[in-house]
């Protein structure tokens, strides 16, 4: 009588490469399971503000006792179907914890992945991600009145340069700048308000400050002064379009969830948005004069009361309906439209069709119509993503689950829109388009 011997193996979890750039795809596999065995994969991460993020997905092992997330579908969990990076982008955090917007600048950004069978952890692995490729140098910029961080590859040859601008949250947008440098560009994350050394409020920001930053960046070692781009998100996208339309030394413009018209400034505090409507302070000035602005809200007494009540109660507010109502005044919109047709180079705009913070798709079309109407001699494109919200433009493979957020300047909680799956797709596709756009505009860096 023949006896059958069964060899039991210890499950092993593989994450490769274990050290990667944030925008780099990684492989996640479990080996040594029983054939057809059910396994739960969990990912856990802590960001810069000490907020915990986690995801959980159930798989069934194949006939060899293996799970490969790049080819096998999730049975249930925080994402569905086949998605190699789903375990990472589907991580969710607690957004009503008062910690503000998420930040993923820590290096390394450590994610622990575990495999559980029957409620017990049978294998684990660690993934360490960074925003800085080897050789990228980091310089704090605190001169000529500028506040920023320069990321520059440490290599021979002049590099195209990019000024990276954040939105109405203020401060610095360092993560995309760091990753752009990791792809070969000299990138300056530039603040223009809401950080020490700069105005506290977004009111009357002089474009000359940005002009100074351009000249400073063009003069830096290793920078190709004739290949300068500007990239911004939300109000930073408004500013990117405005700078491109004002200063011919800018040769390419990227706007993520941008605003194609100039809107008023605002002051810090929960009534800042109401003040934007009632007082209409200028957002920008040039040569000592305020630039025209279009007020995106027509608030009634009842809507003001509702806004203040929701702000105090931290109930999420969708602003897009207010914008869309105000956009019916075509003459007022046109008077403050950014003259995008003056931009001295190609333009790429990216928006989400479910943006609940502002209608960035229709507002991008304001710029597109001007470019088309004047037969802009350079390439221009607007890509609008179905199901994506206002906040999809982080580099890919970070959590795409942010659909509402407490604004760090006003204190109100706003709906940003979108759903995690479509936000994740938009992040991947838009980042690839940005890198391709820059290469087509300036050639391969380095």
GROMACS .gro file of C-alpha atoms in nm:
model
  446
    1UNK     CA    1   0.000   0.000   0.000
    2UNK     CA    2   0.152   0.331  -0.114
    3UNK     CA    3   0.152   0.618   0.131
    4UNK     CA    4   0.111   0.972  -0.001
    5UNK     CA    5   0.329   1.230   0.175
    6UNK     CA    6   0.210   1.590   0.172
    7UNK     CA    7   0.469   1.862   0.210
    8UNK     CA    8   0.350   2.168   0.398
    9UNK     CA    9   0.529   2.489   0.310
   10UNK     CA   10   0.544   2.812   0.504
   11UNK     CA   11   0.364   3.092   0.322
   12UNK     CA   12   0.586   3.370   0.195
   13UNK     CA   13   0.486   3.726   0.103
   14UNK     CA   14   0.695   3.895  -0.166
   15UNK     CA   15   0.692   4.268  -0.241
   16UNK     CA   16   0.927   4.364  -0.523
   17UNK     CA   17   1.109   4.587  -0.541
   18UNK     CA   18   1.103   4.644  -0.164
   19UNK     CA   19   1.236   4.998  -0.217
   20UNK     CA   20   1.070   5.207  -0.487
   21UNK     CA   21   0.977   5.554  -0.600
   22UNK     CA   22   0.620   5.649  -0.509
   23UNK     CA   23   0.514   5.646  -0.874
   24UNK     CA   24   0.677   5.308  -0.945
   25UNK     CA   25   0.468   4.993  -0.978
   26UNK     CA   26   0.550   4.705  -0.742
   27UNK     CA   27   0.472   4.335  -0.748
   28UNK     CA   28   0.287   4.174  -0.455
   29UNK     CA   29   0.269   3.793  -0.436
   30UNK     CA   30   0.195   3.527  -0.176
   31UNK     CA   31   0.352   3.182  -0.223
   32UNK     CA   32   0.321   2.859  -0.029
   33UNK     CA   33  -0.053   2.864   0.042
   34UNK     CA   34  -0.281   2.566   0.006
   35UNK     CA   35  -0.445   2.539  -0.338
   36UNK     CA   36  -0.771   2.740  -0.349
   37UNK     CA   37  -0.707   2.870   0.002
   38UNK     CA   38  -0.864   3.204   0.096
   39UNK     CA   39  -0.620   3.471   0.211
   40UNK     CA   40  -0.668   3.830   0.324
   41UNK     CA   41  -0.401   4.083   0.229
   42UNK     CA   42  -0.379   4.399   0.438
   43UNK     CA   43  -0.170   4.712   0.385
   44UNK     CA   44  -0.100   4.968   0.659
   45UNK     CA   45   0.079   5.301   0.641
   46UNK     CA   46   0.122   5.615   0.853
   47UNK     CA   47   0.160   5.956   0.688
   48UNK     CA   48   0.344   6.274   0.790
   49UNK     CA   49   0.062   6.398   1.014
   50UNK     CA   50   0.046   6.063   1.197
   51UNK     CA   51  -0.275   5.956   1.026
   52UNK     CA   52  -0.311   5.582   0.975
   53UNK     CA   53  -0.412   5.439   0.638
   54UNK     CA   54  -0.518   5.082   0.567
   55UNK     CA   55  -0.669   4.854   0.306
   56UNK     CA   56  -0.791   4.494   0.314
   57UNK     CA   57  -0.858   4.262   0.020
   58UNK     CA   58  -0.955   3.892   0.000
   59UNK     CA   59  -0.809   3.655  -0.261
   60UNK     CA   60  -0.827   3.285  -0.343
   61UNK     CA   61  -0.499   3.106  -0.412
   62UNK     CA   62  -0.455   2.934  -0.747
   63UNK     CA   63  -0.389   2.563  -0.800
   64UNK     CA   64  -0.023   2.610  -0.706
   65UNK     CA   65  -0.105   2.789  -0.379
   66UNK     CA   66  -0.004   3.131  -0.506
   67UNK     CA   67  -0.166   3.474  -0.519
   68UNK     CA   68  -0.035   3.736  -0.761
   69UNK     CA   69  -0.235   4.059  -0.733
   70UNK     CA   70  -0.132   4.164  -1.084
   71UNK     CA   71  -0.321   3.875  -1.247
   72UNK     CA   72  -0.575   3.752  -0.992
   73UNK     CA   73  -0.899   3.934  -0.904
   74UNK     CA   74  -0.987   4.049  -0.556
   75UNK     CA   75  -1.293   3.863  -0.427
   76UNK     CA   76  -1.390   4.142  -0.188
   77UNK     CA   77  -1.242   4.430   0.005
   78UNK     CA   78  -1.137   4.788  -0.054
   79UNK     CA   79  -1.111   4.737  -0.430
   80UNK     CA   80  -1.258   4.494  -0.681
   81UNK     CA   81  -1.119   4.308  -0.980
   82UNK     CA   82  -0.757   4.290  -1.097
   83UNK     CA   83  -0.536   4.583  -1.003
   84UNK     CA   84  -0.165   4.545  -0.935
   85UNK     CA   85  -0.152   4.861  -0.721
   86UNK     CA   86  -0.503   4.842  -0.575
   87UNK     CA   87  -0.383   4.748  -0.228
   88UNK     CA   88  -0.197   5.080  -0.212
   89UNK     CA   89  -0.439   5.330  -0.370
   90UNK     CA   90  -0.742   5.186  -0.187
   91UNK     CA   91  -0.600   5.260   0.158
   92UNK     CA   92  -0.840   5.479   0.357
   93UNK     CA   93  -0.776   5.714   0.648
   94UNK     CA   94  -0.988   5.894   0.905
   95UNK     CA   95  -1.053   6.244   0.768
   96UNK     CA   96  -1.252   6.389   1.058
   97UNK     CA   97  -0.958   6.364   1.297
   98UNK     CA   98  -0.869   6.734   1.273
   99UNK     CA   99  -0.523   6.661   1.131
  100UNK     CA  100  -0.584   6.843   0.804
  101UNK     CA  101  -0.486   6.735   0.456
  102UNK     CA  102  -0.275   6.421   0.418
  103UNK     CA  103   0.094   6.455   0.348
  104UNK     CA  104   0.317   6.180   0.214
  105UNK     CA  105   0.657   6.351   0.214
  106UNK     CA  106   0.823   6.131   0.477
  107UNK     CA  107   1.114   5.923   0.350
  108UNK     CA  108   1.081   5.637   0.350
  109UNK     CA  109   0.704   5.609   0.336
  110UNK     CA  110   0.672   5.266   0.494
  111UNK     CA  111   0.386   5.029   0.415
  112UNK     CA  112   0.348   4.698   0.598
  113UNK     CA  113   0.172   4.425   0.400
  114UNK     CA  114   0.043   4.113   0.577
  115UNK     CA  115  -0.120   3.790   0.464
  116UNK     CA  116  -0.385   3.638   0.694
  117UNK     CA  117  -0.538   3.293   0.684
  118UNK     CA  118  -0.819   3.213   0.924
  119UNK     CA  119  -0.763   3.539   1.108
  120UNK     CA  120  -0.393   3.471   1.173
  121UNK     CA  121  -0.099   3.645   1.009
  122UNK     CA  122   0.102   3.386   0.816
  123UNK     CA  123   0.342   3.615   0.630
  124UNK     CA  124   0.442   3.980   0.610
  125UNK     CA  125   0.664   4.213   0.411
  126UNK     CA  126   0.761   4.579   0.413
  127UNK     CA  127   0.756   4.826   0.125
  128UNK     CA  128   0.957   5.146   0.158
  129UNK     CA  129   0.877   5.418  -0.093
  130UNK     CA  130   1.042   5.753  -0.151
  131UNK     CA  131   0.989   6.064  -0.359
  132UNK     CA  132   1.361   6.115  -0.419
  133UNK     CA  133   1.562   5.914  -0.671
  134UNK     CA  134   1.932   5.864  -0.595
  135UNK     CA  135   2.127   6.177  -0.679
  136UNK     CA  136   1.843   6.427  -0.639
  137UNK     CA  137   1.958   6.721  -0.428
  138UNK     CA  138   1.728   6.934  -0.213
  139UNK     CA  139   1.780   7.306  -0.145
  140UNK     CA  140   1.570   7.527   0.082
  141UNK     CA  141   1.504   7.858  -0.092
  142UNK     CA  142   1.484   8.162   0.135
  143UNK     CA  143   1.631   8.446  -0.068
  144UNK     CA  144   1.512   8.742  -0.275
  145UNK     CA  145   1.189   8.719  -0.077
  146UNK     CA  146   1.118   8.371  -0.215
  147UNK     CA  147   0.997   8.075  -0.010
  148UNK     CA  148   1.031   7.736  -0.171
  149UNK     CA  149   1.222   7.411  -0.208
  150UNK     CA  150   1.435   7.331  -0.511
  151UNK     CA  151   1.476   6.969  -0.617
  152UNK     CA  152   1.753   6.915  -0.872
  153UNK     CA  153   1.919   6.606  -1.019
  154UNK     CA  154   2.289   6.602  -0.941
  155UNK     CA  155   2.416   6.536  -1.292
  156UNK     CA  156   2.585   6.707  -1.583
  157UNK     CA  157   2.396   6.904  -1.842
  158UNK     CA  158   2.129   7.173  -1.814
  159UNK     CA  159   1.783   7.046  -1.723
  160UNK     CA  160   1.439   7.181  -1.810
  161UNK     CA  161   1.294   7.364  -1.510
  162UNK     CA  162   0.944   7.355  -1.365
  163UNK     CA  163   0.782   7.581  -1.106
  164UNK     CA  164   0.527   7.378  -0.907
  165UNK     CA  165   0.243   7.566  -0.738
  166UNK     CA  166  -0.006   7.446  -0.478
  167UNK     CA  167  -0.365   7.560  -0.444
  168UNK     CA  168  -0.581   7.743  -0.193
  169UNK     CA  169  -0.441   7.529   0.090
  170UNK     CA  170  -0.128   7.745   0.082
  171UNK     CA  171   0.225   7.634   0.160
  172UNK     CA  172   0.444   7.425  -0.069
  173UNK     CA  173   0.357   7.147  -0.313
  174UNK     CA  174   0.678   6.951  -0.264
  175UNK     CA  175   0.578   6.594  -0.351
  176UNK     CA  176   0.516   6.641  -0.726
  177UNK     CA  177   0.821   6.867  -0.747
  178UNK     CA  178   1.040   6.600  -0.587
  179UNK     CA  179   0.911   6.332  -0.823
  180UNK     CA  180   0.960   6.555  -1.127
  181UNK     CA  181   1.322   6.597  -1.018
  182UNK     CA  182   1.344   6.219  -0.983
  183UNK     CA  183   1.248   6.205  -1.351
  184UNK     CA  184   1.524   6.444  -1.451
  185UNK     CA  185   1.381   6.796  -1.414
  186UNK     CA  186   1.487   7.086  -1.196
  187UNK     CA  187   1.168   7.153  -1.000
  188UNK     CA  188   1.096   7.443  -0.765
  189UNK     CA  189   0.808   7.393  -0.521
  190UNK     CA  190   0.718   7.758  -0.471
  191UNK     CA  191   0.496   7.903  -0.200
  192UNK     CA  192   0.298   8.220  -0.262
  193UNK     CA  193   0.093   8.248   0.060
  194UNK     CA  194   0.007   8.060   0.378
  195UNK     CA  195   0.360   7.982   0.492
  196UNK     CA  196   0.612   8.164   0.712
  197UNK     CA  197   0.775   8.449   0.526
  198UNK     CA  198   0.481   8.502   0.289
  199UNK     CA  199   0.136   8.662   0.317
  200UNK     CA  200  -0.097   8.486   0.557
  201UNK     CA  201  -0.397   8.538   0.330
  202UNK     CA  202  -0.452   8.485  -0.041
  203UNK     CA  203  -0.516   8.852  -0.115
  204UNK     CA  204  -0.339   9.071  -0.369
  205UNK     CA  205  -0.053   8.833  -0.448
  206UNK     CA  206   0.181   9.029  -0.680
  207UNK     CA  207   0.276   8.849  -1.001
  208UNK     CA  208   0.616   9.017  -0.969
  209UNK     CA  209   0.690   8.773  -0.685
  210UNK     CA  210   0.646   8.488  -0.933
  211UNK     CA  211   0.852   8.676  -1.191
  212UNK     CA  212   1.135   8.696  -0.938
  213UNK     CA  213   1.110   8.320  -0.887
  214UNK     CA  214   1.137   8.260  -1.261
  215UNK     CA  215   1.452   8.467  -1.289
  216UNK     CA  216   1.604   8.303  -0.982
  217UNK     CA  217   1.534   7.953  -1.114
  218UNK     CA  218   1.666   8.031  -1.461
  219UNK     CA  219   1.993   8.150  -1.306
  220UNK     CA  220   2.056   7.830  -1.109
  221UNK     CA  221   2.334   7.589  -1.193
  222UNK     CA  222   2.220   7.298  -1.409
  223UNK     CA  223   1.904   7.473  -1.533
  224UNK     CA  224   1.823   7.525  -1.901
  225UNK     CA  225   1.699   7.883  -1.880
  226UNK     CA  226   1.517   7.863  -2.213
  227UNK     CA  227   1.310   7.559  -2.107
  228UNK     CA  228   1.085   7.680  -1.825
  229UNK     CA  229   0.742   7.537  -1.741
  230UNK     CA  230   0.487   7.607  -1.470
  231UNK     CA  231   0.253   7.350  -1.317
  232UNK     CA  232  -0.021   7.410  -1.061
  233UNK     CA  233  -0.325   7.253  -0.904
  234UNK     CA  234  -0.662   7.419  -0.837
  235UNK     CA  235  -0.585   7.787  -0.764
  236UNK     CA  236  -0.229   7.700  -0.852
  237UNK     CA  237  -0.366   7.596  -1.191
  238UNK     CA  238  -0.532   7.937  -1.221
  239UNK     CA  239  -0.198   8.096  -1.137
  240UNK     CA  240  -0.010   7.872  -1.383
  241UNK     CA  241  -0.239   7.982  -1.667
  242UNK     CA  242  -0.211   8.345  -1.559
  243UNK     CA  243   0.169   8.334  -1.543
  244UNK     CA  244   0.191   8.167  -1.882
  245UNK     CA  245  -0.035   8.436  -2.028
  246UNK     CA  246   0.172   8.715  -1.870
  247UNK     CA  247   0.537   8.610  -1.899
  248UNK     CA  248   0.669   8.484  -2.235
  249UNK     CA  249   0.967   8.312  -2.073
  250UNK     CA  250   0.726   8.036  -1.966
  251UNK     CA  251   0.727   7.780  -2.248
  252UNK     CA  252   0.477   7.520  -2.119
  253UNK     CA  253   0.181   7.517  -1.877
  254UNK     CA  254   0.022   7.228  -1.685
  255UNK     CA  255  -0.297   7.279  -1.484
  256UNK     CA  256  -0.455   7.012  -1.262
  257UNK     CA  257  -0.816   7.083  -1.159
  258UNK     CA  258  -0.749   7.439  -1.280
  259UNK     CA  259  -0.959   7.754  -1.294
  260UNK     CA  260  -0.957   7.931  -1.630
  261UNK     CA  261  -1.070   8.265  -1.485
  262UNK     CA  262  -0.935   8.494  -1.217
  263UNK     CA  263  -1.137   8.476  -0.895
  264UNK     CA  264  -1.115   8.688  -0.577
  265UNK     CA  265  -0.872   8.633  -0.297
  266UNK     CA  266  -0.983   8.523   0.048
  267UNK     CA  267  -0.879   8.561   0.407
  268UNK     CA  268  -0.806   8.286   0.655
  269UNK     CA  269  -1.093   8.177   0.878
  270UNK     CA  270  -1.430   8.013   0.844
  271UNK     CA  271  -1.591   8.329   0.702
  272UNK     CA  272  -1.318   8.364   0.439
  273UNK     CA  273  -1.542   8.239   0.160
  274UNK     CA  274  -1.823   8.474   0.262
  275UNK     CA  275  -1.572   8.761   0.258
  276UNK     CA  276  -1.467   8.657  -0.093
  277UNK     CA  277  -1.824   8.719  -0.207
  278UNK     CA  278  -1.908   9.027   0.000
  279UNK     CA  279  -1.578   9.219  -0.022
  280UNK     CA  280  -1.428   9.072  -0.342
  281UNK     CA  281  -1.060   9.128  -0.256
  282UNK     CA  282  -0.832   9.078  -0.558
  283UNK     CA  283  -0.650   8.749  -0.576
  284UNK     CA  284  -0.366   8.888  -0.786
  285UNK     CA  285  -0.201   9.220  -0.868
  286UNK     CA  286   0.038   9.320  -1.144
  287UNK     CA  287   0.237   9.642  -1.170
  288UNK     CA  288   0.062   9.771  -0.862
  289UNK     CA  289  -0.291   9.725  -0.993
  290UNK     CA  290  -0.546   9.460  -0.893
  291UNK     CA  291  -0.639   9.218  -1.169
  292UNK     CA  292  -1.008   9.170  -1.252
  293UNK     CA  293  -1.189   8.885  -1.083
  294UNK     CA  294  -1.510   8.690  -1.126
  295UNK     CA  295  -1.705   8.606  -0.811
  296UNK     CA  296  -1.794   8.235  -0.831
  297UNK     CA  297  -2.071   8.249  -0.570
  298UNK     CA  298  -2.400   8.435  -0.547
  299UNK     CA  299  -2.494   8.372  -0.187
  300UNK     CA  300  -2.835   8.452  -0.046
  301UNK     CA  301  -2.891   8.517   0.324
  302UNK     CA  302  -3.020   8.161   0.369
  303UNK     CA  303  -2.721   8.009   0.187
  304UNK     CA  304  -2.481   8.214   0.401
  305UNK     CA  305  -2.652   8.089   0.717
  306UNK     CA  306  -2.638   7.731   0.583
  307UNK     CA  307  -2.269   7.766   0.496
  308UNK     CA  308  -2.176   7.904   0.838
  309UNK     CA  309  -2.382   7.637   1.016
  310UNK     CA  310  -2.227   7.353   0.814
  311UNK     CA  311  -1.881   7.497   0.871
  312UNK     CA  312  -1.929   7.507   1.247
  313UNK     CA  313  -2.081   7.157   1.242
  314UNK     CA  314  -1.805   7.030   1.010
  315UNK     CA  315  -2.068   6.900   0.771
  316UNK     CA  316  -1.931   6.858   0.417
  317UNK     CA  317  -2.020   7.131   0.167
  318UNK     CA  318  -2.035   7.094  -0.212
  319UNK     CA  319  -1.929   7.423  -0.370
  320UNK     CA  320  -1.965   7.328  -0.737
  321UNK     CA  321  -2.342   7.404  -0.757
  322UNK     CA  322  -2.270   7.764  -0.649
  323UNK     CA  323  -2.002   7.800  -0.917
  324UNK     CA  324  -2.225   7.659  -1.190
  325UNK     CA  325  -2.502   7.902  -1.102
  326UNK     CA  326  -2.261   8.196  -1.116
  327UNK     CA  327  -2.121   8.075  -1.451
  328UNK     CA  328  -2.455   8.158  -1.613
  329UNK     CA  329  -2.339   8.521  -1.615
  330UNK     CA  330  -2.128   8.484  -1.929
  331UNK     CA  331  -2.033   8.851  -1.948
  332UNK     CA  332  -1.891   8.856  -1.595
  333UNK     CA  333  -1.705   8.532  -1.665
  334UNK     CA  334  -1.554   8.670  -1.984
  335UNK     CA  335  -1.435   8.991  -1.817
  336UNK     CA  336  -1.214   8.790  -1.579
  337UNK     CA  337  -1.114   8.510  -1.818
  338UNK     CA  338  -0.741   8.445  -1.828
  339UNK     CA  339  -0.605   8.532  -2.176
  340UNK     CA  340  -0.468   8.182  -2.225
  341UNK     CA  341  -0.416   8.250  -2.596
  342UNK     CA  342  -0.109   8.456  -2.500
  343UNK     CA  343   0.073   8.154  -2.355
  344UNK     CA  344   0.404   8.109  -2.535
  345UNK     CA  345   0.394   7.730  -2.555
  346UNK     CA  346   0.185   7.413  -2.521
  347UNK     CA  347  -0.087   7.374  -2.258
  348UNK     CA  348  -0.212   7.061  -2.077
  349UNK     CA  349  -0.518   7.082  -1.850
  350UNK     CA  350  -0.653   6.792  -1.644
  351UNK     CA  351  -0.985   6.780  -1.459
  352UNK     CA  352  -1.231   6.545  -1.291
  353UNK     CA  353  -1.591   6.529  -1.413
  354UNK     CA  354  -1.720   6.478  -1.057
  355UNK     CA  355  -1.527   6.770  -0.905
  356UNK     CA  356  -1.747   6.895  -0.619
  357UNK     CA  357  -1.506   7.165  -0.499
  358UNK     CA  358  -1.521   7.364  -0.821
  359UNK     CA  359  -1.631   7.282  -1.177
  360UNK     CA  360  -1.274   7.249  -1.302
  361UNK     CA  361  -1.387   7.081  -1.625
  362UNK     CA  362  -1.606   7.370  -1.748
  363UNK     CA  363  -1.353   7.620  -1.613
  364UNK     CA  364  -1.077   7.446  -1.811
  365UNK     CA  365  -1.295   7.476  -2.119
  366UNK     CA  366  -1.294   7.855  -2.074
  367UNK     CA  367  -0.919   7.845  -2.144
  368UNK     CA  368  -0.956   7.585  -2.421
  369UNK     CA  369  -1.212   7.797  -2.605
  370UNK     CA  370  -0.980   8.097  -2.600
  371UNK     CA  371  -0.691   7.887  -2.730
  372UNK     CA  372  -0.904   7.741  -3.008
  373UNK     CA  373  -1.062   8.076  -3.095
  374UNK     CA  374  -0.721   8.235  -3.148
  375UNK     CA  375  -0.578   7.930  -3.330
  376UNK     CA  376  -0.307   7.881  -3.069
  377UNK     CA  377   0.009   7.780  -3.258
  378UNK     CA  378   0.119   7.527  -2.995
  379UNK     CA  379  -0.042   7.197  -2.887
  380UNK     CA  380  -0.315   7.228  -2.625
  381UNK     CA  381  -0.529   6.961  -2.463
  382UNK     CA  382  -0.788   6.924  -2.189
  383UNK     CA  383  -0.837   6.573  -2.048
  384UNK     CA  384  -1.143   6.531  -1.824
  385UNK     CA  385  -1.179   6.207  -1.626
  386UNK     CA  386  -1.523   6.050  -1.564
  387UNK     CA  387  -1.585   5.972  -1.197
  388UNK     CA  388  -1.280   6.167  -1.075
  389UNK     CA  389  -1.305   6.453  -0.827
  390UNK     CA  390  -1.100   6.760  -0.743
  391UNK     CA  391  -0.822   6.575  -0.563
  392UNK     CA  392  -0.686   6.315  -0.804
  393UNK     CA  393  -0.367   6.487  -0.910
  394UNK     CA  394  -0.140   6.348  -0.643
  395UNK     CA  395   0.125   6.123  -0.797
  396UNK     CA  396  -0.013   5.774  -0.858
  397UNK     CA  397  -0.030   5.485  -0.614
  398UNK     CA  398  -0.102   5.700  -0.311
  399UNK     CA  399  -0.444   5.673  -0.141
  400UNK     CA  400  -0.718   5.780  -0.384
  401UNK     CA  401  -0.993   5.767  -0.122
  402UNK     CA  402  -1.004   6.139  -0.039
  403UNK     CA  403  -1.353   6.258  -0.139
  404UNK     CA  404  -1.391   6.525   0.128
  405UNK     CA  405  -1.143   6.731   0.327
  406UNK     CA  406  -1.118   7.000   0.593
  407UNK     CA  407  -0.971   7.307   0.428
  408UNK     CA  408  -0.661   7.426   0.618
  409UNK     CA  409  -0.738   7.794   0.550
  410UNK     CA  410  -1.115   7.824   0.601
  411UNK     CA  411  -1.164   7.534   0.844
  412UNK     CA  412  -1.471   7.417   0.652
  413UNK     CA  413  -1.514   7.060   0.531
  414UNK     CA  414  -1.567   7.048   0.155
  415UNK     CA  415  -1.672   6.766  -0.071
  416UNK     CA  416  -1.399   6.712  -0.328
  417UNK     CA  417  -1.591   6.449  -0.523
  418UNK     CA  418  -1.503   6.143  -0.723
  419UNK     CA  419  -1.475   5.781  -0.617
  420UNK     CA  420  -1.156   5.594  -0.524
  421UNK     CA  421  -1.135   5.374  -0.835
  422UNK     CA  422  -1.179   5.659  -1.082
  423UNK     CA  423  -0.958   5.893  -0.878
  424UNK     CA  424  -0.686   5.627  -0.886
  425UNK     CA  425  -0.714   5.583  -1.262
  426UNK     CA  426  -0.701   5.960  -1.313
  427UNK     CA  427  -0.390   5.986  -1.095
  428UNK     CA  428  -0.206   5.720  -1.297
  429UNK     CA  429  -0.314   5.846  -1.637
  430UNK     CA  430  -0.264   6.215  -1.563
  431UNK     CA  431   0.086   6.163  -1.422
  432UNK     CA  432   0.188   5.968  -1.733
  433UNK     CA  433   0.043   6.244  -1.950
  434UNK     CA  434   0.229   6.514  -1.757
  435UNK     CA  435   0.563   6.337  -1.798
  436UNK     CA  436   0.495   6.275  -2.168
  437UNK     CA  437   0.383   6.637  -2.219
  438UNK     CA  438   0.700   6.773  -2.061
  439UNK     CA  439   0.920   6.543  -2.268
  440UNK     CA  440   0.740   6.640  -2.589
  441UNK     CA  441   0.771   7.008  -2.496
  442UNK     CA  442   1.137   7.010  -2.393
  443UNK     CA  443   1.289   6.680  -2.503
  444UNK     CA  444   1.410   6.405  -2.276
  445UNK     CA  445   1.572   6.562  -1.967
  446UNK     CA  446   1.939   6.504  -1.911
   0.00000   0.00000   0.00000
